[in-house]
Short mmCIF file of C-alpha atoms in Angstrom, two decimals:
data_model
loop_
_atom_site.label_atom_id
_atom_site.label_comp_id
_atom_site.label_asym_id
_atom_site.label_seq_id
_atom_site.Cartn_x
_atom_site.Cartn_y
_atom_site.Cartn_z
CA UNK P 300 -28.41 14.38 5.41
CA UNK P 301 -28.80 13.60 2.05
CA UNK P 302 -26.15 13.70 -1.01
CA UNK P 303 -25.85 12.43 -4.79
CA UNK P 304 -22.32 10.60 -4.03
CA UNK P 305 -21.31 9.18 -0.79
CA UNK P 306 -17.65 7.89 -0.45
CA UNK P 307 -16.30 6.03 2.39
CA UNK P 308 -13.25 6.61 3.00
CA UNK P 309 -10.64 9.47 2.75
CA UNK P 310 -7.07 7.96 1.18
CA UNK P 311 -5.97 7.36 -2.14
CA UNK P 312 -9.50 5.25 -3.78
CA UNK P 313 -11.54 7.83 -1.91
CA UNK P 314 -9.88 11.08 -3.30
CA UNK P 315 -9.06 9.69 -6.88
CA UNK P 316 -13.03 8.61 -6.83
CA UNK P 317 -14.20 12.18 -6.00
CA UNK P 318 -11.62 13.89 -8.30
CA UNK P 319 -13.21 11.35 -11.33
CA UNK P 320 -16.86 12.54 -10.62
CA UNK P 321 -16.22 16.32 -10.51
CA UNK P 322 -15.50 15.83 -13.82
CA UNK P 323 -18.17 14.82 -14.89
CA UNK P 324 -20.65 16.21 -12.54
CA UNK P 325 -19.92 19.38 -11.30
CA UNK P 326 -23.21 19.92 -9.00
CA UNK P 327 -23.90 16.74 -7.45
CA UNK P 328 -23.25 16.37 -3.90
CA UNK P 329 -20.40 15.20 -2.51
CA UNK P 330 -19.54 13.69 1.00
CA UNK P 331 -16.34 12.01 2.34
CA UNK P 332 -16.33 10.30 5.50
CA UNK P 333 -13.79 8.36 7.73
CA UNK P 334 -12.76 7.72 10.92
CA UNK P 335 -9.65 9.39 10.75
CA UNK P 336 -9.47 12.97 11.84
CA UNK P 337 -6.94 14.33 9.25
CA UNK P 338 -7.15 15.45 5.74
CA UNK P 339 -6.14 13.28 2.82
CA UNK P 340 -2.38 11.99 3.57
CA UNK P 341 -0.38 9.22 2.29
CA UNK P 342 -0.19 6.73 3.90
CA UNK P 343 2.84 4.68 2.48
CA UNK P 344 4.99 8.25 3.71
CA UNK P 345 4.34 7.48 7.71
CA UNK P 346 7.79 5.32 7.78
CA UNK P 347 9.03 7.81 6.37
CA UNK P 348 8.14 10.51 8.55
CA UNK P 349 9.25 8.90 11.50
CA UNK P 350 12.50 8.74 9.81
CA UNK P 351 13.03 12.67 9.28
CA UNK P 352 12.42 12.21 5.51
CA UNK P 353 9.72 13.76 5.27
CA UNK P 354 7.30 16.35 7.26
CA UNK P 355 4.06 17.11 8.34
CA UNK P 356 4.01 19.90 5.91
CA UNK P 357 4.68 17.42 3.26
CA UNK P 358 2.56 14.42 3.94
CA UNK P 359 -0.38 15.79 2.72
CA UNK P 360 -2.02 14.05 -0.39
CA UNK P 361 -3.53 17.50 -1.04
CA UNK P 362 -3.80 20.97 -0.80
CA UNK P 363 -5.60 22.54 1.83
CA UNK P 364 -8.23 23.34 -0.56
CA UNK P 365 -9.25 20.78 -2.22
CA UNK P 366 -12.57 19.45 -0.37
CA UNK P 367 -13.63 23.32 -0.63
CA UNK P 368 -12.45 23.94 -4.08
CA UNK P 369 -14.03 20.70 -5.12
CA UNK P 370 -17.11 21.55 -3.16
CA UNK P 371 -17.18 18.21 -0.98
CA UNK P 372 -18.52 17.97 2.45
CA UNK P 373 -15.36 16.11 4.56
CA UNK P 374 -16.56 13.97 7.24
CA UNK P 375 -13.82 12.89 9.06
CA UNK P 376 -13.10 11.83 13.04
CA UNK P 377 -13.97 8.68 14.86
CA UNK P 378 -17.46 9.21 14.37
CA UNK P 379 -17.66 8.73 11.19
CA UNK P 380 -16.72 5.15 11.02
CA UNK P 381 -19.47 3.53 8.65
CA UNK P 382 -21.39 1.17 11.05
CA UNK P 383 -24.04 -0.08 8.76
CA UNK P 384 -25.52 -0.18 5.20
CA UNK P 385 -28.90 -0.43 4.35
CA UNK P 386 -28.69 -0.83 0.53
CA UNK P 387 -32.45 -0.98 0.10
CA UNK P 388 -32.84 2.75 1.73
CA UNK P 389 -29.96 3.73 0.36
CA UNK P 390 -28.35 4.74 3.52
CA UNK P 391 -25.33 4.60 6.04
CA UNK P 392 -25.38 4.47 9.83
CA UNK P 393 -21.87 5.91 11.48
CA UNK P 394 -20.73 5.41 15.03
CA UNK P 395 -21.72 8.58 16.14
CA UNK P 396 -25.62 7.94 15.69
CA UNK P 397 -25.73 9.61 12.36
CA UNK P 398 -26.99 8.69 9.14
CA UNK P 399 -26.89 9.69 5.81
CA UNK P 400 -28.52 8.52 2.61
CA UNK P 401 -27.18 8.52 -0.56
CA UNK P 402 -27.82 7.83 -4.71
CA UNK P 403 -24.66 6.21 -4.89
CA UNK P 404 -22.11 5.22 -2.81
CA UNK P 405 -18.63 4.15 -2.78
CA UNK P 406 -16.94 1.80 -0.37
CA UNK P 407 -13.23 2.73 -0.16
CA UNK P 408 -12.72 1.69 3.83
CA UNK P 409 -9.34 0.32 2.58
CA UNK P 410 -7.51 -2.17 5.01
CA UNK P 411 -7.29 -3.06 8.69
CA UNK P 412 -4.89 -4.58 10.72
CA UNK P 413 -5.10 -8.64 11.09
CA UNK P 414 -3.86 -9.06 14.47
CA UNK P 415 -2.38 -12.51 15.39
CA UNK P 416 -3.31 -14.63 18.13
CA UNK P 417 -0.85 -14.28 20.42
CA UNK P 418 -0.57 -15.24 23.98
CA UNK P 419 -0.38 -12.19 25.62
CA UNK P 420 -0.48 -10.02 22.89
CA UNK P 421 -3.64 -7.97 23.00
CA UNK P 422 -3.16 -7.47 26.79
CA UNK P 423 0.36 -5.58 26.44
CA UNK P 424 0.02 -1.92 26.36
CA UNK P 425 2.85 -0.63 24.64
CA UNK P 426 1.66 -2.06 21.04
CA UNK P 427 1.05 -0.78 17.98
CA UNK P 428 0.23 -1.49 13.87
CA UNK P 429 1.29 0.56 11.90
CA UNK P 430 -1.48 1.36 8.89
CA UNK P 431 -2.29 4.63 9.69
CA UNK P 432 -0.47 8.40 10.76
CA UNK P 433 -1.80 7.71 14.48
CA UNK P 434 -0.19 4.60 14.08
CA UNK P 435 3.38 5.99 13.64
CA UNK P 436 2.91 8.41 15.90
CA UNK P 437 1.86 5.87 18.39
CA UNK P 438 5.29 3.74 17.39
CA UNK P 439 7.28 6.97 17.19
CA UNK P 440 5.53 7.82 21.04
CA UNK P 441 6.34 3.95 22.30
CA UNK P 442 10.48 4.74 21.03
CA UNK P 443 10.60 7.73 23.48
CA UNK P 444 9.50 5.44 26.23
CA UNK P 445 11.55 2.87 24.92
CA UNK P 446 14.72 5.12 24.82
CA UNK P 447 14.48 6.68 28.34
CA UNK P 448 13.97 3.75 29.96
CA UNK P 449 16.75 1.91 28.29
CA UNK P 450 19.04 5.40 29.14
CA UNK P 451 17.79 4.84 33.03
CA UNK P 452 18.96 1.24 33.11
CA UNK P 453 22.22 1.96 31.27
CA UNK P 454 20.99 -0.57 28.52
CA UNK P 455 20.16 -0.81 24.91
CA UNK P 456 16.32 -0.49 23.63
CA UNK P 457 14.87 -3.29 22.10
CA UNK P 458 12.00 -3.27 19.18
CA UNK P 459 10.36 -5.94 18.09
CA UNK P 460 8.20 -6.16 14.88
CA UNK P 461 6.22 -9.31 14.00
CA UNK P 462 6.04 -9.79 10.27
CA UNK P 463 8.71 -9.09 7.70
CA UNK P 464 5.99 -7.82 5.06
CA UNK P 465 6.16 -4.24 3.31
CA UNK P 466 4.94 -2.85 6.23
CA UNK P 467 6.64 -4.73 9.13
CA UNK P 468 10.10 -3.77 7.61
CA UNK P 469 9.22 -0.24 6.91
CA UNK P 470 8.24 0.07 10.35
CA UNK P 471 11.72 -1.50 11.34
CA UNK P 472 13.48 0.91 8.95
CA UNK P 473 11.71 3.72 11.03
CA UNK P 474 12.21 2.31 14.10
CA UNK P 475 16.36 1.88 13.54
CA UNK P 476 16.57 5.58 13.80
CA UNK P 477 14.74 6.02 16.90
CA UNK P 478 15.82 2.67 19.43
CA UNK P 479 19.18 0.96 19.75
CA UNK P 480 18.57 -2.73 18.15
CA UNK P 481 15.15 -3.86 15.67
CA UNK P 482 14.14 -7.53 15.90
CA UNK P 483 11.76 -8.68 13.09
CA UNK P 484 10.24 -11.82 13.04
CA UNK P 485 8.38 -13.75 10.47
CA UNK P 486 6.60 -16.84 10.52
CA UNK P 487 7.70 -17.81 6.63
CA UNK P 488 11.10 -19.08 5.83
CA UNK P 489 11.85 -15.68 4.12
CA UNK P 490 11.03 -11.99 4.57
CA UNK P 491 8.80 -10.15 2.22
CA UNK P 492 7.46 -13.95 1.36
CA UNK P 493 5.26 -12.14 -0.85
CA UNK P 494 7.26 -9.97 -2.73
CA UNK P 495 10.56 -11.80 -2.96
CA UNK P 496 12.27 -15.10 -3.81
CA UNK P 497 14.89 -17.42 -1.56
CA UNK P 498 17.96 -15.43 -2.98
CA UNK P 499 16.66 -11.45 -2.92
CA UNK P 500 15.52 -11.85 0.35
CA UNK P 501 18.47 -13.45 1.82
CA UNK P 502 20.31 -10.12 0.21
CA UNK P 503 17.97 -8.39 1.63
CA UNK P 504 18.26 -9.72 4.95
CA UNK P 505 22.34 -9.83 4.83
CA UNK P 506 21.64 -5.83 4.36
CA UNK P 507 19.15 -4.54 6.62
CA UNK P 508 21.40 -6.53 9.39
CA UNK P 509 24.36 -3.85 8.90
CA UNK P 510 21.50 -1.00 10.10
CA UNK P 511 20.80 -3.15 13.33
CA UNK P 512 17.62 -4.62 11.89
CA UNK P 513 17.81 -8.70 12.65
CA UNK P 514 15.87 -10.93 10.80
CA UNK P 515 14.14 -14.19 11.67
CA UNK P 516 12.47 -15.81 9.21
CA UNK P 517 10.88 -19.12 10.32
CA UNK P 518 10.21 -17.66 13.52
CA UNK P 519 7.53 -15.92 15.70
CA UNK P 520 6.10 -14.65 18.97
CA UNK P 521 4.74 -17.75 21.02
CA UNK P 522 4.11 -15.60 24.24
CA UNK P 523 4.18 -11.73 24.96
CA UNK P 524 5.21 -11.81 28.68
CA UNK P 525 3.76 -8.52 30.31
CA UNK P 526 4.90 -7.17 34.12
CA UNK P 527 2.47 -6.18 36.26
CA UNK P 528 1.07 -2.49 35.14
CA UNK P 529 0.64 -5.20 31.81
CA UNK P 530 3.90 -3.56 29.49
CA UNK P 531 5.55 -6.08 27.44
CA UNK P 532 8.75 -6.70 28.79
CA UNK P 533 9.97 -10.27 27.16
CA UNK P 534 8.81 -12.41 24.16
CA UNK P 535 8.92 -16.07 24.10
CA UNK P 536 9.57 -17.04 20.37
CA UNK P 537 8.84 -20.36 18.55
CA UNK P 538 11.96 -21.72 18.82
CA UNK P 539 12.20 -21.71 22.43
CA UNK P 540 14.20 -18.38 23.09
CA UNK P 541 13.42 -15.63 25.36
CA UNK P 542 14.14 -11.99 23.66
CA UNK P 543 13.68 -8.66 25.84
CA UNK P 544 11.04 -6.28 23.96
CA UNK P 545 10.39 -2.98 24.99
CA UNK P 546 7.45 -2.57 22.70
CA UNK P 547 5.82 -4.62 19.71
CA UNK P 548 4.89 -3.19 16.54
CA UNK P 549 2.31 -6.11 15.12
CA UNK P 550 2.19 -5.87 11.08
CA UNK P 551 1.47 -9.61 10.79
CA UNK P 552 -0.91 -8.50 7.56
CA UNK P 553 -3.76 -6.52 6.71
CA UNK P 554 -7.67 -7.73 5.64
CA UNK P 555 -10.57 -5.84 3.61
CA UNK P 556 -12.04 -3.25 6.03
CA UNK P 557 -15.58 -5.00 4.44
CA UNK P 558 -17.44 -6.20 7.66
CA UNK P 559 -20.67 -4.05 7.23
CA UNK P 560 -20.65 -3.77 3.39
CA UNK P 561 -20.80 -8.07 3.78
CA UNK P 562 -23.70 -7.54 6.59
CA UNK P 563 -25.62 -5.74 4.45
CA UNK P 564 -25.61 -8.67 1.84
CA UNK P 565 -22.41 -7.59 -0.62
CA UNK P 566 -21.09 -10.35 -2.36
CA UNK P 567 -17.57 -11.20 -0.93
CA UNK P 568 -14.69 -13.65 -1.92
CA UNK P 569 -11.26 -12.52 -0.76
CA UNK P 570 -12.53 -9.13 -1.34
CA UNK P 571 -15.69 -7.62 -2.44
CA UNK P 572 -17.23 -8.91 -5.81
CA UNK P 573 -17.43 -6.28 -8.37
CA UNK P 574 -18.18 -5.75 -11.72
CA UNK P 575 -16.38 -4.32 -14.40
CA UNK P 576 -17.85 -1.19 -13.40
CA UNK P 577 -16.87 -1.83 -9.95
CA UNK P 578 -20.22 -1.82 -8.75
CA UNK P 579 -21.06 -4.53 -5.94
CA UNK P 580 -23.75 -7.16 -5.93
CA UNK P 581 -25.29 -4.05 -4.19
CA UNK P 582 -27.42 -1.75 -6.35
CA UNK P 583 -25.88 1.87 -6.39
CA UNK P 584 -22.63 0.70 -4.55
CA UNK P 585 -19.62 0.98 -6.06
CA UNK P 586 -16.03 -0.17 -4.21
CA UNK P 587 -12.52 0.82 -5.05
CA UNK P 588 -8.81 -0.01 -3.52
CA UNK P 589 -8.12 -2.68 -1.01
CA UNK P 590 -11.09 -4.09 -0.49
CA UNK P 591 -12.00 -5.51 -3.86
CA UNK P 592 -11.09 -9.13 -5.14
CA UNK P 593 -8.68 -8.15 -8.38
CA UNK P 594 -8.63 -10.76 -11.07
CA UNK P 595 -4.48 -11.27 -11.65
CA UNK P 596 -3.75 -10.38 -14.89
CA UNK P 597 -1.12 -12.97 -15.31
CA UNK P 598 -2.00 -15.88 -13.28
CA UNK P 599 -5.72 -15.70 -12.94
CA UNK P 600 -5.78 -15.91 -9.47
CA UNK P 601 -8.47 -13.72 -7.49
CA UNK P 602 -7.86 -11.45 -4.11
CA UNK P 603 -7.44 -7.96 -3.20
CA UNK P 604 -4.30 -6.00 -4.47
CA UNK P 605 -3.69 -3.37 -2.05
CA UNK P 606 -1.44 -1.05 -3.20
CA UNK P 607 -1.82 2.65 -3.35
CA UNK P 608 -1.41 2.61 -7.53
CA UNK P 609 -4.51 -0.03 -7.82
CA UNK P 610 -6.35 1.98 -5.16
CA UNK P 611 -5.75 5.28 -7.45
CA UNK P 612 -6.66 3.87 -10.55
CA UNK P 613 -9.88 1.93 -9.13
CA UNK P 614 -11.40 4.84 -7.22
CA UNK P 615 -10.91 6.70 -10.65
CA UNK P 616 -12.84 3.98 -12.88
CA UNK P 617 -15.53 3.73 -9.81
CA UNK P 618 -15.93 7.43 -9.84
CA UNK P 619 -16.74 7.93 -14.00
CA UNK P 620 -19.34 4.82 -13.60
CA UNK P 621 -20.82 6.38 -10.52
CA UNK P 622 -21.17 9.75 -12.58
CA UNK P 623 -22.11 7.96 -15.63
CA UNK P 624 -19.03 9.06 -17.72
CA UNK P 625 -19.61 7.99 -20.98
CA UNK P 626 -16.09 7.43 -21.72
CA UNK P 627 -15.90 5.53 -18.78
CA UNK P 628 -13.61 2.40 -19.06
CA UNK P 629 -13.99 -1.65 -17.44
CA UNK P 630 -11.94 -2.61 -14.91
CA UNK P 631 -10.35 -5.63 -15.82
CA UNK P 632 -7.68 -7.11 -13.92
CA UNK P 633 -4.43 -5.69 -12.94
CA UNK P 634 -1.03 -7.27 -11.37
CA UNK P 635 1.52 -6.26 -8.47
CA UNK P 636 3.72 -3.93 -8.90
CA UNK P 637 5.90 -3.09 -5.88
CA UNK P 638 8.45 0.01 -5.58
CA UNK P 639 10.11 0.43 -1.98
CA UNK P 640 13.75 1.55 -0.42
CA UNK P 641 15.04 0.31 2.30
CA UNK P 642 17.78 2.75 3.10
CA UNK P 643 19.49 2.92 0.21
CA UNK P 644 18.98 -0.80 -1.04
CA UNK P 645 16.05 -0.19 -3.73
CA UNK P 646 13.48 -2.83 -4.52
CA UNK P 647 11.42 -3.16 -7.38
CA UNK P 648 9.43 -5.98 -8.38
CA UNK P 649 6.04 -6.74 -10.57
CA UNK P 650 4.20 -9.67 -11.84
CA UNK P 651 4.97 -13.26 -11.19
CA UNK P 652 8.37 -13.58 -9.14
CA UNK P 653 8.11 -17.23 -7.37
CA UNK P 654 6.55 -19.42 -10.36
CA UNK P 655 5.60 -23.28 -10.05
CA UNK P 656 8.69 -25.15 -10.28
CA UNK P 657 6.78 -27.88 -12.17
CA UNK P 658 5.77 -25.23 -15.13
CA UNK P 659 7.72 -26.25 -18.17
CA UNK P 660 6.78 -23.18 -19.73
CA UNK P 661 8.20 -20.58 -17.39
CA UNK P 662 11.86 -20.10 -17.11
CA UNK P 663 13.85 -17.66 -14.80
CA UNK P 664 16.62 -15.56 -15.79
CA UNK P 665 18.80 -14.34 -12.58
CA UNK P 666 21.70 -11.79 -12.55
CA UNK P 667 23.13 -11.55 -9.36
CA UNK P 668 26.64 -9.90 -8.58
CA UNK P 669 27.92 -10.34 -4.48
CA UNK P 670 30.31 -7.13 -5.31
CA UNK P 671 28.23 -4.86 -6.21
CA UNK P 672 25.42 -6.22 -4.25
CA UNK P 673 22.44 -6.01 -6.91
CA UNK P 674 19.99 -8.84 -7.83
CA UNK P 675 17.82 -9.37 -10.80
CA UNK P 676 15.36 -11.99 -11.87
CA UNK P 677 13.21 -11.79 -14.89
CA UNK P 678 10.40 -14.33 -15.44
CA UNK P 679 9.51 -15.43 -18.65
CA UNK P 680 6.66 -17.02 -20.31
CA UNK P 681 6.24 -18.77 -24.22
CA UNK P 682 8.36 -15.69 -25.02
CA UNK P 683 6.71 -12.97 -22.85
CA UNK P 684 8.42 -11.12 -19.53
CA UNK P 685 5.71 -12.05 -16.57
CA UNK P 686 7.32 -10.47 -13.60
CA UNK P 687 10.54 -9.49 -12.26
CA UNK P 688 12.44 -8.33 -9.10
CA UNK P 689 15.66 -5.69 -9.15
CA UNK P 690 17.47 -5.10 -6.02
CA UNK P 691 19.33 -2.63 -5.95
CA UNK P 692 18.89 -1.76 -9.57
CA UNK P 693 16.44 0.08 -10.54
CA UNK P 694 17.25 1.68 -13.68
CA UNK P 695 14.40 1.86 -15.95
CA UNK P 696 11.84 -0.65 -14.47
CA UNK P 697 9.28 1.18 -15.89
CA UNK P 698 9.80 -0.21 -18.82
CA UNK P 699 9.96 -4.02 -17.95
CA UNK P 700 6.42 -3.26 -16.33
CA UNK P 701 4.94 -1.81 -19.19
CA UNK P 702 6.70 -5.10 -21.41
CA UNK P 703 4.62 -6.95 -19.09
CA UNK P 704 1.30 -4.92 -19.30
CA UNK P 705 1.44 -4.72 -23.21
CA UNK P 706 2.47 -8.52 -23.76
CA UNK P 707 5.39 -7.25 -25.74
CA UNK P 708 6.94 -10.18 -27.72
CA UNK P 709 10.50 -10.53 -25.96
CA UNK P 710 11.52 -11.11 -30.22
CA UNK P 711 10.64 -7.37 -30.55
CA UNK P 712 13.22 -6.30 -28.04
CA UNK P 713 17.04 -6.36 -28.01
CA UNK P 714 18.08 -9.18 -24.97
CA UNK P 715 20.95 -7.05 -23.81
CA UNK P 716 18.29 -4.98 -22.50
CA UNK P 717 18.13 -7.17 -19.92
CA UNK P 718 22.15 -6.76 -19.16
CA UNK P 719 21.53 -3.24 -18.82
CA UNK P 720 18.96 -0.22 -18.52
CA UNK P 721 17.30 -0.25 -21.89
CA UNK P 722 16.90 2.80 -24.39
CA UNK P 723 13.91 3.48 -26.68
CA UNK P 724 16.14 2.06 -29.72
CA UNK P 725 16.02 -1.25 -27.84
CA UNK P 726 12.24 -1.27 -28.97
CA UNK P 727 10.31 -2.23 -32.27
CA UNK P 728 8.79 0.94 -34.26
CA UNK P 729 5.60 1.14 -32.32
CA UNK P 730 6.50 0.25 -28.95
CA UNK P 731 8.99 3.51 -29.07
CA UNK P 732 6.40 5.69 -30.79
CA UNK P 733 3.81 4.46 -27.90
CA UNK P 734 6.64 5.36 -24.99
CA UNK P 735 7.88 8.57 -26.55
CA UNK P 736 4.04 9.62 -26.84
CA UNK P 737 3.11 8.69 -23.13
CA UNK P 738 4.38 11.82 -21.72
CA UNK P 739 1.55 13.88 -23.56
CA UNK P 740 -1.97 11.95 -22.12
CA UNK P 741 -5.37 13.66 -23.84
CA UNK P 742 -6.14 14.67 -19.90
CA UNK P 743 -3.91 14.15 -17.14
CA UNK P 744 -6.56 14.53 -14.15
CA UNK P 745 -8.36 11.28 -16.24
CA UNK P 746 -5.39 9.51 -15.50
CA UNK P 747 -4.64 10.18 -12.37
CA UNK P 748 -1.61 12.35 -12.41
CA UNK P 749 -2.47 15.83 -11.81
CA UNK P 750 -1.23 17.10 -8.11
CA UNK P 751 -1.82 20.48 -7.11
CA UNK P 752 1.23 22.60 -6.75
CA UNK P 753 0.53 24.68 -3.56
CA UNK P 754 2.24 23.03 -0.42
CA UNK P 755 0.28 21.09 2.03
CA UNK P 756 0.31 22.28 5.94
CA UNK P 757 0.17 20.04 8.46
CA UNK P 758 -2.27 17.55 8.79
CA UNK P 759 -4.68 18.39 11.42
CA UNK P 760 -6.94 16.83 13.93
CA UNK P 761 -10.76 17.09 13.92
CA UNK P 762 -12.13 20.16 14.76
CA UNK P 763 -9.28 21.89 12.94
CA UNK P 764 -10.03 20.72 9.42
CA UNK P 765 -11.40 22.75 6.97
CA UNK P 766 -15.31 22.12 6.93
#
């Protein structure tokens, strides 16, 4: 098999990518492959369907038509998991035997699962990550189990999730709904280490405890202890305790799904090395979303930013460069930006949050009131807002993002927006003529907003998919 544009991978790069070529080339071939046997879903919704917030009928990314309307040959099922790249000939080997070559092709494998080295760990059957839909069914599966054995015993289930990341507390948000008590554990001295500072995570923590989700920061798993037909049963921590576990859910981190792009000689730092085009050190291969190395925009620092907004707006850029767009624009860089509930605590946060305490030029701002249980930090700069983090108050943070992605003088801007959510009046002439204009973009599939309208049935397994 042969096409003009071969993507790899079917999730948020992979789709934005094949949406930015159609527009420029409406006849060249198209293929999408992945291992996974559904149609484009979102990913960051499978904590959520667990929870009864949303459906099958709504986790769909897009309509039922859009490979056909779009005219793109959907490879999807296990195998279809890219095995090898031969850049020279211009062609991929899957697991299934298969080949196909290509003009161009983009890598958009997104992330797998690191999975720690734990004694006992990989031998215990009633595990999970939780990445991907089969993932939370898997976890939602494992609760079930969990829950009639605990009911048999005349005892309370017991969940344990190792790492207090985004995605290890999602899954215990999920989780609270379906077993009796949710131990997390994390090996730094604070959940989300990444995405939070000392205070807003101890807030945090202080909440999530009142839905039966215990924290442990500064402790982790030392020893999965399995019974004989090898189901976890106990968990021997780091600090010498014994915990009963009726199933693990390991979301210790994630790492560039990258191994045979690297193989075939692609340049690789903490992600794959692209240019501003988002091309590899590959001829004619382009990557997009979690597995390229993003320059920071505000600290300089290099390695992959996976998050489902960078992963849109990548596989859009690597999609008009693969087409040859003229209007195509450079990637750049690009910084965090995180938006995520837990219950109904709201966190928001973007940019730098935990700066170098020996940086002169950096000062911290923080608003925190017990009562009402909301925390805010803003980070400043020589005058400019570098990152911030709102818990539980997320009025407007929009606009504190886009302060920090236009460099907006703070001097420009009245400081009791900071007290408060800010209006457009709060802003110099241009800035509000700029925000009261963004609502009416030149072409709104270009920048990645357009969704199609008609509802989305239920994902569906290979052999079911539309062809």
């Amino acid at each position: 098999m042969h096409v003009t544009y071969l993507i790899l991978g079917n999730s948020a790069a992979g789709v934005s990518a094949a949406e930015a070529i159609r527009e420029t080339d409406a006849l060249g071939s198209i293929a999408i492959a992945s291992p996974e046997p559904y149609p484009a879903y979102g990913r960051p919704l499978i904590s959520y369907l667990l929870e009864g917030k949303t459906s099958f009928e709504r986790i769909g990314y897009k309509d039922d038509a859009f490979y056909e309307r779009l005219n793109i040959t959907a490879l999807l099922g296990e195998g279809h998991e890219a095995k090898s790249l031969d850049s020279d000939a211009h062609r991929v080997a899957f697991a299934d035997g298969s080949s196909i070559t290509y003009e161009r092709c983009l890598v958009a494998t997104g992330s797998i699962p690191f999975t720690p080295p734990i004694d006992g760990l990989n031998e215990a059957r009633n595990k999970t990550t939780f990445l991907t839909l089969d993932d939370a069914l898997k976890a939602n599966e494992l609760a079930k189990e969990a829950r009639n054995a605990a009911d048999k015993e005349k005892r309370e289930s017991n969940a344990v999730v190792i790492g207090a990341g985004l995605i290890g507390l999602k899954a215990a948000e999920a989780l609270s709904h379906l077993v009796d008590n949710v131990l997390v554990l994390e090996l730094a001295p604070r959940i989300l280490p990444a995405v939070l500072d000392d205070e807003g995570a101890s807030l945090l923590q202080h909440k999530l405890k009142q839905h039966r989700i215990v924290c442990r920061p500064g402790v982790s798993a030392s020893k999965v202890i399995c019974n004989s037909s090898g189901i976890a049963t106990e968990m021997l921590l780091t600090d010498g305790t014994t915990v009963p576990c009726d199933f693990v859910v390991a979301a210790v981190g994630v790492r560039p799904n990258t191994a045979f792009v690297v193989e075939a000689g692609a340049q690789q730092g903490r992600g794959l090395v692209c240019d501003k085009s988002l091309q590899t050190s590959l001829p004619d291969v382009y990557a997009a979303g979690d597995v390229v190395q993003v320059t920071d925009a505000l600290d300089g620092s290099q390695r992959p930013l996976a998050l489902w907004p960078n992963a849109v707006r990548q596989g859009a850029i690597a999609g008009r460069h693969m087409a040859n767009n003229p209007d195509a624009e450079a990637f750049e860089s690009s910084f965090a930006v995180n938006a995520v509930d837990f219950f109904d605590i709201s966190l928001l946060t973007a940019g730098v949050i935990n700066p170098p305490a020996d940086d002169a030029s950096i000062q911290c701002d923080i608003r925190f009131d017990e009562d009402a249980g909301t925390y805010a930090k803003f980070v400043t700069r020589e005058g400019f807002l570098i990152g911030y983090i709102l818990l539980n108050r997320p009025d407007n943070a929009g606009i504190y993002t886009a302060l920090i992605e236009k460099k907006t003088p703070l001097e420009s801007v009245d400081a009791a927006m900071f007290d408060q959510a800010p209006l457009n009046y709060d802003f110099d002439e241009e800035t509000r003529w700029e925000r009261l204009h963004a609502c009416y973009p030149t072409n709104r599939t270009r920048l990645g907003f357009a969704r199609e309208e008609a509802p989305c049935k239920p994902p569906q397994r290979e052999g079911k998919a539309e062809q």
